[in-house]
mmCIF file of C-alpha atoms and ligand atoms in Angstrom:
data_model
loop_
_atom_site.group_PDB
_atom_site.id
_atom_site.type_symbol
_atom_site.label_atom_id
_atom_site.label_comp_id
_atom_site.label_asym_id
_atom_site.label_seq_id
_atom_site.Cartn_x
_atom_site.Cartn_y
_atom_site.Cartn_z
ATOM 1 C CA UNK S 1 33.881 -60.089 -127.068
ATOM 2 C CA UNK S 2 31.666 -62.505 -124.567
ATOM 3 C CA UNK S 3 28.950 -64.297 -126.072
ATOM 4 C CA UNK S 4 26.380 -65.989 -123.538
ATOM 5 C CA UNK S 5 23.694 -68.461 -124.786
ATOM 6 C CA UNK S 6 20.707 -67.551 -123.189
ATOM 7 C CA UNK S 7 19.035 -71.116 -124.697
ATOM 8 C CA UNK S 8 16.734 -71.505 -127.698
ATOM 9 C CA UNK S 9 17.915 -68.759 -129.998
ATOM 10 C CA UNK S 10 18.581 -66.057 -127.647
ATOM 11 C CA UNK S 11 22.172 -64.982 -127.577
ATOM 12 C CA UNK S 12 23.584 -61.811 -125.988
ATOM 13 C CA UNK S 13 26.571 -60.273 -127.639
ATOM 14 C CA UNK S 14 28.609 -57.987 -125.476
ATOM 15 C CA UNK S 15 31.144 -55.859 -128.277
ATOM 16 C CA UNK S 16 30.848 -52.101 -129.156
ATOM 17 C CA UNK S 17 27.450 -52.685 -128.354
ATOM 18 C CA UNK S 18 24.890 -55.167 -126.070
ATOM 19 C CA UNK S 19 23.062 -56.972 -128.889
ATOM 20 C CA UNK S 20 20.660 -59.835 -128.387
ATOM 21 C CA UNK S 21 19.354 -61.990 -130.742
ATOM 22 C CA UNK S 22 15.648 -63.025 -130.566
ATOM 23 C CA UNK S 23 15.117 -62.556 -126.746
ATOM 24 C CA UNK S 24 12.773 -65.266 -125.779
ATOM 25 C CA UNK S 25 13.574 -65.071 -122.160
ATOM 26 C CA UNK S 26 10.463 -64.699 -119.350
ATOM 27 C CA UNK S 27 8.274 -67.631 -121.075
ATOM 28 C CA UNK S 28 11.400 -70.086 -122.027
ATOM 29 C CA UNK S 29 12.151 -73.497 -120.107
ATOM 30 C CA UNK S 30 15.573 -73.105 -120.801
ATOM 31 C CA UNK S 31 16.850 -69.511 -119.608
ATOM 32 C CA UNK S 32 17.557 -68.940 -115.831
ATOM 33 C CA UNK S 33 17.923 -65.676 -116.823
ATOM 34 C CA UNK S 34 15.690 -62.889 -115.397
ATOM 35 C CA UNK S 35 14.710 -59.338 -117.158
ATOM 36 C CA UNK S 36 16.196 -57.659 -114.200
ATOM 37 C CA UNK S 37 19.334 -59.309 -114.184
ATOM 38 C CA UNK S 38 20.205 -58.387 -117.818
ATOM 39 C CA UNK S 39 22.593 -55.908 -118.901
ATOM 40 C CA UNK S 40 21.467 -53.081 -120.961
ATOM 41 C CA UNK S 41 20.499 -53.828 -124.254
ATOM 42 C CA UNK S 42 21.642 -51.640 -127.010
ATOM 43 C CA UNK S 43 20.118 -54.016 -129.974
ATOM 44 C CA UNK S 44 17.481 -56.796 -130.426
ATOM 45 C CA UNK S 45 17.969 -58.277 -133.695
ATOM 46 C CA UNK S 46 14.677 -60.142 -134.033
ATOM 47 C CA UNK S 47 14.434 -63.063 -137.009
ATOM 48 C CA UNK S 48 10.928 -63.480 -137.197
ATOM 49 C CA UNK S 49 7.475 -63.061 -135.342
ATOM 50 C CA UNK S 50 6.996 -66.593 -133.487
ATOM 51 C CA UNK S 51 6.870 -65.645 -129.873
ATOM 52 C CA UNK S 52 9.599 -68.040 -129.118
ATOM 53 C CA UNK S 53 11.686 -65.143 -130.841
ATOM 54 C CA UNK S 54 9.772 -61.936 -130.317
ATOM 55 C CA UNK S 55 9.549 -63.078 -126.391
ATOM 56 C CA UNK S 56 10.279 -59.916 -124.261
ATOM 57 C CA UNK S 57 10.993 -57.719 -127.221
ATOM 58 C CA UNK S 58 8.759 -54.922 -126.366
ATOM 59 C CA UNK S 59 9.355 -55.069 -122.024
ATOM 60 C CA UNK S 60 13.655 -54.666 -123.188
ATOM 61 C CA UNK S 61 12.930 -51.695 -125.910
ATOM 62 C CA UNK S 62 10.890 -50.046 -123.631
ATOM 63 C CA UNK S 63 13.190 -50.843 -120.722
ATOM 64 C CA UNK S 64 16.257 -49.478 -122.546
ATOM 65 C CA UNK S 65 15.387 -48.029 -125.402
ATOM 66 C CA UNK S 66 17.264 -50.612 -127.538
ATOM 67 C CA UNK S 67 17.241 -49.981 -131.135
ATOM 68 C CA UNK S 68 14.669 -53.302 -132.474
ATOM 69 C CA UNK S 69 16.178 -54.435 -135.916
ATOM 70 C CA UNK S 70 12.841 -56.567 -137.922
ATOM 71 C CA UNK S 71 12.263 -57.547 -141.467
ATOM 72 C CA UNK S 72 9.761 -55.031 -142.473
ATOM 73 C CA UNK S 73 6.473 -56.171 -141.980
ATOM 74 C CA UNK S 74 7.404 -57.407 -138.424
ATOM 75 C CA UNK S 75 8.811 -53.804 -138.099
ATOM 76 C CA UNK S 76 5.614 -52.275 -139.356
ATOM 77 C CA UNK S 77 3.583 -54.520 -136.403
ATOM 78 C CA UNK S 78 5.928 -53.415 -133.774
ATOM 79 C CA UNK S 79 5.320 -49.902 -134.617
ATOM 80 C CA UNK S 80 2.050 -50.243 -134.360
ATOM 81 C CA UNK S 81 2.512 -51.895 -131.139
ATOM 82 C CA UNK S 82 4.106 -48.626 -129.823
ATOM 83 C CA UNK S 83 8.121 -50.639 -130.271
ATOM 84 C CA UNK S 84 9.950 -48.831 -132.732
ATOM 85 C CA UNK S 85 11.588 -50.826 -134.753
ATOM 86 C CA UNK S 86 14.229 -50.468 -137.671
ATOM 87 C CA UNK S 87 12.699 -52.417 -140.595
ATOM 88 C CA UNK S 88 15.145 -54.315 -143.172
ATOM 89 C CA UNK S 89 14.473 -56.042 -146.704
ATOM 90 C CA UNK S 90 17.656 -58.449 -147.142
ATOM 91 C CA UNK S 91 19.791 -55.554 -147.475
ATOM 92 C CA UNK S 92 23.499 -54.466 -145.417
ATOM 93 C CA UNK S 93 23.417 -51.271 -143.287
ATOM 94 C CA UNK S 94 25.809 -49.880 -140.979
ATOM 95 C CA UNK S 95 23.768 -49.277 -136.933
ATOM 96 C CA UNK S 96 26.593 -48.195 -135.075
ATOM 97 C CA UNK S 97 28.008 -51.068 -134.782
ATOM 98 C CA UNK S 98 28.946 -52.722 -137.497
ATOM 99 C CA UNK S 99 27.800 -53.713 -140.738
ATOM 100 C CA UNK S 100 24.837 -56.137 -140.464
ATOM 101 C CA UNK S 101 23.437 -57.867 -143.235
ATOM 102 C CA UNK S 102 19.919 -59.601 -143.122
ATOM 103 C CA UNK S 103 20.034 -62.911 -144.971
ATOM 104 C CA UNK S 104 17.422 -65.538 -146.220
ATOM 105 C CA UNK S 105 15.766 -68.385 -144.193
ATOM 106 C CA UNK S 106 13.385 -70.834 -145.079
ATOM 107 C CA UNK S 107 10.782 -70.376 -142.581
ATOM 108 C CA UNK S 108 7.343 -68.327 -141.968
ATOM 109 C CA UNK S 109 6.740 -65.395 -139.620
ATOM 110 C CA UNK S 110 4.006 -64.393 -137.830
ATOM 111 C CA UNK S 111 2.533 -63.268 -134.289
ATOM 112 C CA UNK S 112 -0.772 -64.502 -132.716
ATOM 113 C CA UNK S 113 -3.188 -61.747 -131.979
ATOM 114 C CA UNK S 114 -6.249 -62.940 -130.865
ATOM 115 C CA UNK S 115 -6.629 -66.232 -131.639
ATOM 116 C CA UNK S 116 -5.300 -65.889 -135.087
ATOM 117 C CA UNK S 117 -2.021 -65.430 -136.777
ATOM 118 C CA UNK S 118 -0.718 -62.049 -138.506
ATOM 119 C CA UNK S 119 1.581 -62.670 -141.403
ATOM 120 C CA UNK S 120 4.249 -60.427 -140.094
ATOM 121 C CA UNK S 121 6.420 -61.059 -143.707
ATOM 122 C CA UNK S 122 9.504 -63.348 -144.148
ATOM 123 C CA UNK S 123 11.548 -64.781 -141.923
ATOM 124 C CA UNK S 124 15.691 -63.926 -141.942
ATOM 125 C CA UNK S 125 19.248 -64.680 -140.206
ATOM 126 C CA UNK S 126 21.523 -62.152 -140.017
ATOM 127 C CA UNK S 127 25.162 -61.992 -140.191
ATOM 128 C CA UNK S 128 26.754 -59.492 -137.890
ATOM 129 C CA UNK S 129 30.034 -58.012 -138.088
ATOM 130 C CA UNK S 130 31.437 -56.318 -134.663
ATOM 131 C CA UNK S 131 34.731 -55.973 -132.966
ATOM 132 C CA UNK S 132 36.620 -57.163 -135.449
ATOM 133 C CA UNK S 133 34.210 -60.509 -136.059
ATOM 134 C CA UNK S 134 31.448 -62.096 -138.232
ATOM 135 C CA UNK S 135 28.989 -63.974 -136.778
ATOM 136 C CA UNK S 136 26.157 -65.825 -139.083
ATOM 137 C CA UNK S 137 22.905 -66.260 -136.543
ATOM 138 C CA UNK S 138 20.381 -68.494 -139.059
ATOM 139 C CA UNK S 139 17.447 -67.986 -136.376
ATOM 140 C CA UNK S 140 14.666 -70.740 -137.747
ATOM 141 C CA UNK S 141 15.409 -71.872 -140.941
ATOM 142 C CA UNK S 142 15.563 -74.778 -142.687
ATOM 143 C CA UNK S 143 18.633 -76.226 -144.722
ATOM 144 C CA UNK S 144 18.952 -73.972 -148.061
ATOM 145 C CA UNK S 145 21.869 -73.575 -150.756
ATOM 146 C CA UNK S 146 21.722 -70.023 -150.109
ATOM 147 C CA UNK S 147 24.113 -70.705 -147.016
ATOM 148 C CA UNK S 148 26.699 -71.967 -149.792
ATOM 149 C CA UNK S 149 27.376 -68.037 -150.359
ATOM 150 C CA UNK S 150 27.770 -67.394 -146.384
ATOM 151 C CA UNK S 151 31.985 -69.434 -147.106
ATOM 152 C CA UNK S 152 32.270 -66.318 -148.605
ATOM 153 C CA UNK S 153 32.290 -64.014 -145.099
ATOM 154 C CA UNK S 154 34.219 -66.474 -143.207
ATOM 155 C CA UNK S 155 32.726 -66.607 -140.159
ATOM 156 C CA UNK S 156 33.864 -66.814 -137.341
ATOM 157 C CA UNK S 157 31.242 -67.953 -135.519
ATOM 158 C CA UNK S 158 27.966 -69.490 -136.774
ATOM 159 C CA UNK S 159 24.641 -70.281 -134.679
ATOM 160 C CA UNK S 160 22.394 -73.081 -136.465
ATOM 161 C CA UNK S 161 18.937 -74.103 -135.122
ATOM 162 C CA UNK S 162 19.415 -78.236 -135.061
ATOM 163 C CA UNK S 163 16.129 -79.757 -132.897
ATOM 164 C CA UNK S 164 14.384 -80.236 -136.133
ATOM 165 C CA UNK S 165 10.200 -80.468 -137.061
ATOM 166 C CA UNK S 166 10.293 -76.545 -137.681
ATOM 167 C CA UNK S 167 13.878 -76.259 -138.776
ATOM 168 C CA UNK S 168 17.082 -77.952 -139.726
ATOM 169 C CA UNK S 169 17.973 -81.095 -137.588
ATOM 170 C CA UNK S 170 20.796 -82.802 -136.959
ATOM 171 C CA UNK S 171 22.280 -84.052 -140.044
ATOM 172 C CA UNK S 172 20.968 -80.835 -142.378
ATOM 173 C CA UNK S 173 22.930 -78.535 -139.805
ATOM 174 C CA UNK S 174 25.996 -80.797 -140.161
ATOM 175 C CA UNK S 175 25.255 -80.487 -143.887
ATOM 176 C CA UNK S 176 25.013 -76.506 -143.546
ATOM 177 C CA UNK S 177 27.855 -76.349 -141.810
ATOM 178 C CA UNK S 178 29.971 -77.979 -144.339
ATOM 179 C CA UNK S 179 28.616 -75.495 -146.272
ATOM 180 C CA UNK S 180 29.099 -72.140 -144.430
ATOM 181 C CA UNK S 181 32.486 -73.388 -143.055
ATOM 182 C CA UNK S 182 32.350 -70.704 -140.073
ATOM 183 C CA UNK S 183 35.438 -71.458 -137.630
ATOM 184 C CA UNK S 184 33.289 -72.941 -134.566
ATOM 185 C CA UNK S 185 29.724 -73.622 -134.986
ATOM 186 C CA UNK S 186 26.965 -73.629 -132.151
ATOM 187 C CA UNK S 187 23.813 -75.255 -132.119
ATOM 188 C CA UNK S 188 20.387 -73.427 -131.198
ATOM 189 C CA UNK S 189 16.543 -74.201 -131.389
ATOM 190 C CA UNK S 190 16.725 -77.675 -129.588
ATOM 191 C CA UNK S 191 15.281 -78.987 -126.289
ATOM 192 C CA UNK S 192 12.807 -76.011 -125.529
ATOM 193 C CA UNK S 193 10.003 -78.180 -126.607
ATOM 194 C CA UNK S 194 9.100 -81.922 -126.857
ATOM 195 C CA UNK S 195 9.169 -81.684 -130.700
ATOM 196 C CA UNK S 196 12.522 -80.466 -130.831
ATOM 197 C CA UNK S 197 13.978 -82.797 -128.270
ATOM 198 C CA UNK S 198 17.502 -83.956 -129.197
ATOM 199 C CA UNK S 199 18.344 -87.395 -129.134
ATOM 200 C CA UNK S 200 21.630 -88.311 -127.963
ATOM 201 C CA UNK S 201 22.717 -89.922 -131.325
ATOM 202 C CA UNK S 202 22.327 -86.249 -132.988
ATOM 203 C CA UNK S 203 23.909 -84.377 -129.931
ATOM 204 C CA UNK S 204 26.777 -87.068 -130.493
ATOM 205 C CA UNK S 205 26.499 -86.663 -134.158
ATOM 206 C CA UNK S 206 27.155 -83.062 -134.061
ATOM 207 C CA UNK S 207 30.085 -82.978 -131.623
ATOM 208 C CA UNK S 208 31.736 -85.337 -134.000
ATOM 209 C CA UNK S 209 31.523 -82.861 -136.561
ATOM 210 C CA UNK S 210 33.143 -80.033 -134.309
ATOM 211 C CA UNK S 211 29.769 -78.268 -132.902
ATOM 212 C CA UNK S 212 30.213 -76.481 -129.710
ATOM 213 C CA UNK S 213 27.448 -77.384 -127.214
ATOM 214 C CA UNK S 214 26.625 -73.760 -124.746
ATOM 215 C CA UNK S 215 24.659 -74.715 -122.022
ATOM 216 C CA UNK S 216 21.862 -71.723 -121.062
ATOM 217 C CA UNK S 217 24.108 -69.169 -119.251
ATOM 218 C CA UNK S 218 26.847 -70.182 -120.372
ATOM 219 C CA UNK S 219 29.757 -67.843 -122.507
ATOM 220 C CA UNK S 220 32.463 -67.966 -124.470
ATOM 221 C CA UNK S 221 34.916 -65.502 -125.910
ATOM 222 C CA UNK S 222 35.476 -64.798 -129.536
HETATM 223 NI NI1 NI Q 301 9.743 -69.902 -135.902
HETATM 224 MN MN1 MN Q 302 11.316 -70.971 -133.343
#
């Protein structure tokens, strides 16, 4: 299966299906992508309400009719909002493409709407198995014991926010990763923003400990 970072914590996952993760593309410094140039989208699997996650949820459902996985009371919003959306409560299902579980993260969730925020519930990672993988996505979170229990999946592939301030940084992904153990680990959330600028000591930190750097754009095959 390819795998293309799309920067921040958007990643598109071409297997049985098209799945994207958290599709923050139009407003983000980091994406060259455009919404015209993307493939079709079977499934947005959407972590939390920040609009550095929700992005262009609701132009890509409508666009292609993509089936828009949310923890509940984001899915409840988006419904409301005229996206339907397939709400999960840190449960497993089966969508057609694999068994997908929605796991913890230590972070908040809500959209702005009119100068204020909506508590749109908790915030989540996923772990997503297709094609014969697992993949752990953490979205925003920060470092928890919980991940401890993600050895158990073996991964094969694990994305971990690292620019710090409103998740993990640096050392606490190194720290998770030693943790979840996945075979090749790939940092997200970093560089986007000024307060989640990387400093070279961390980027050099975490290719010493084996984390694959994906430039926006760029894919690799699992
Ligand atoms: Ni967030
Ligand atoms: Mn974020």
């Amino acid at each position: 299966m390819k795998i293309t970072c799309a920067g921040h914590a958007c990643i598109f996952i071409e297997a049985e299906k098209n799945i994207v993760t958290d599709p923050f593309i139009s407003g983000n410094p980091q994406c060259g992508l455009s919404l015209d140039g993307l493939p079709k989208t079977d499934v947005i699997l959407l972590t939390h309400g920040h609009g550095d996650h929700l992005g262009d949820t609701a132009e890509i459902a409508k666009r292609d009719g993509s089936l828009v996985v949310a923890p509940v009371e984001l899915a409840v919003w988006l419904n409301i909002k005229g996206v339907k959306a397939h709400p999960m409560n840190f449960g497993s299902m089966d969508l057609g493409f694999g068994r997908l579980s929605m796991v913890t993260a230590t972070h908040s969730s809500s959209v702005s709407e009119n100068g204020s925020a909506v508590n749109t519930g908790n915030a989540c990672g996923y772990v997503i198995r297709t094609g014969g993988k697992t993949i752990y996505f953490a979205g925003d979170t920060g470092l928890s014991a919980d991940m401890a229990l993600l050895a158990d999946e073996k991964p094969d592939l694990a994305f971990l926010p690292v620019g710090g301030n409103y998740t993990m940084d640096a050392e606490d992904a190194v720290r998770a990763a030693r943790m979840i153990k996945p075979a090749l680990c790939v940092p997200i959330h970093y560089d986007t923003m000024p307060a989640i600028t990387l400093k070279e000591k961390e980027r050099l930190l975490l290719q010493s400990e084996g984390f694959r750097f994906l430039k926006p754009g760029e894919a690799i095959t699992l």
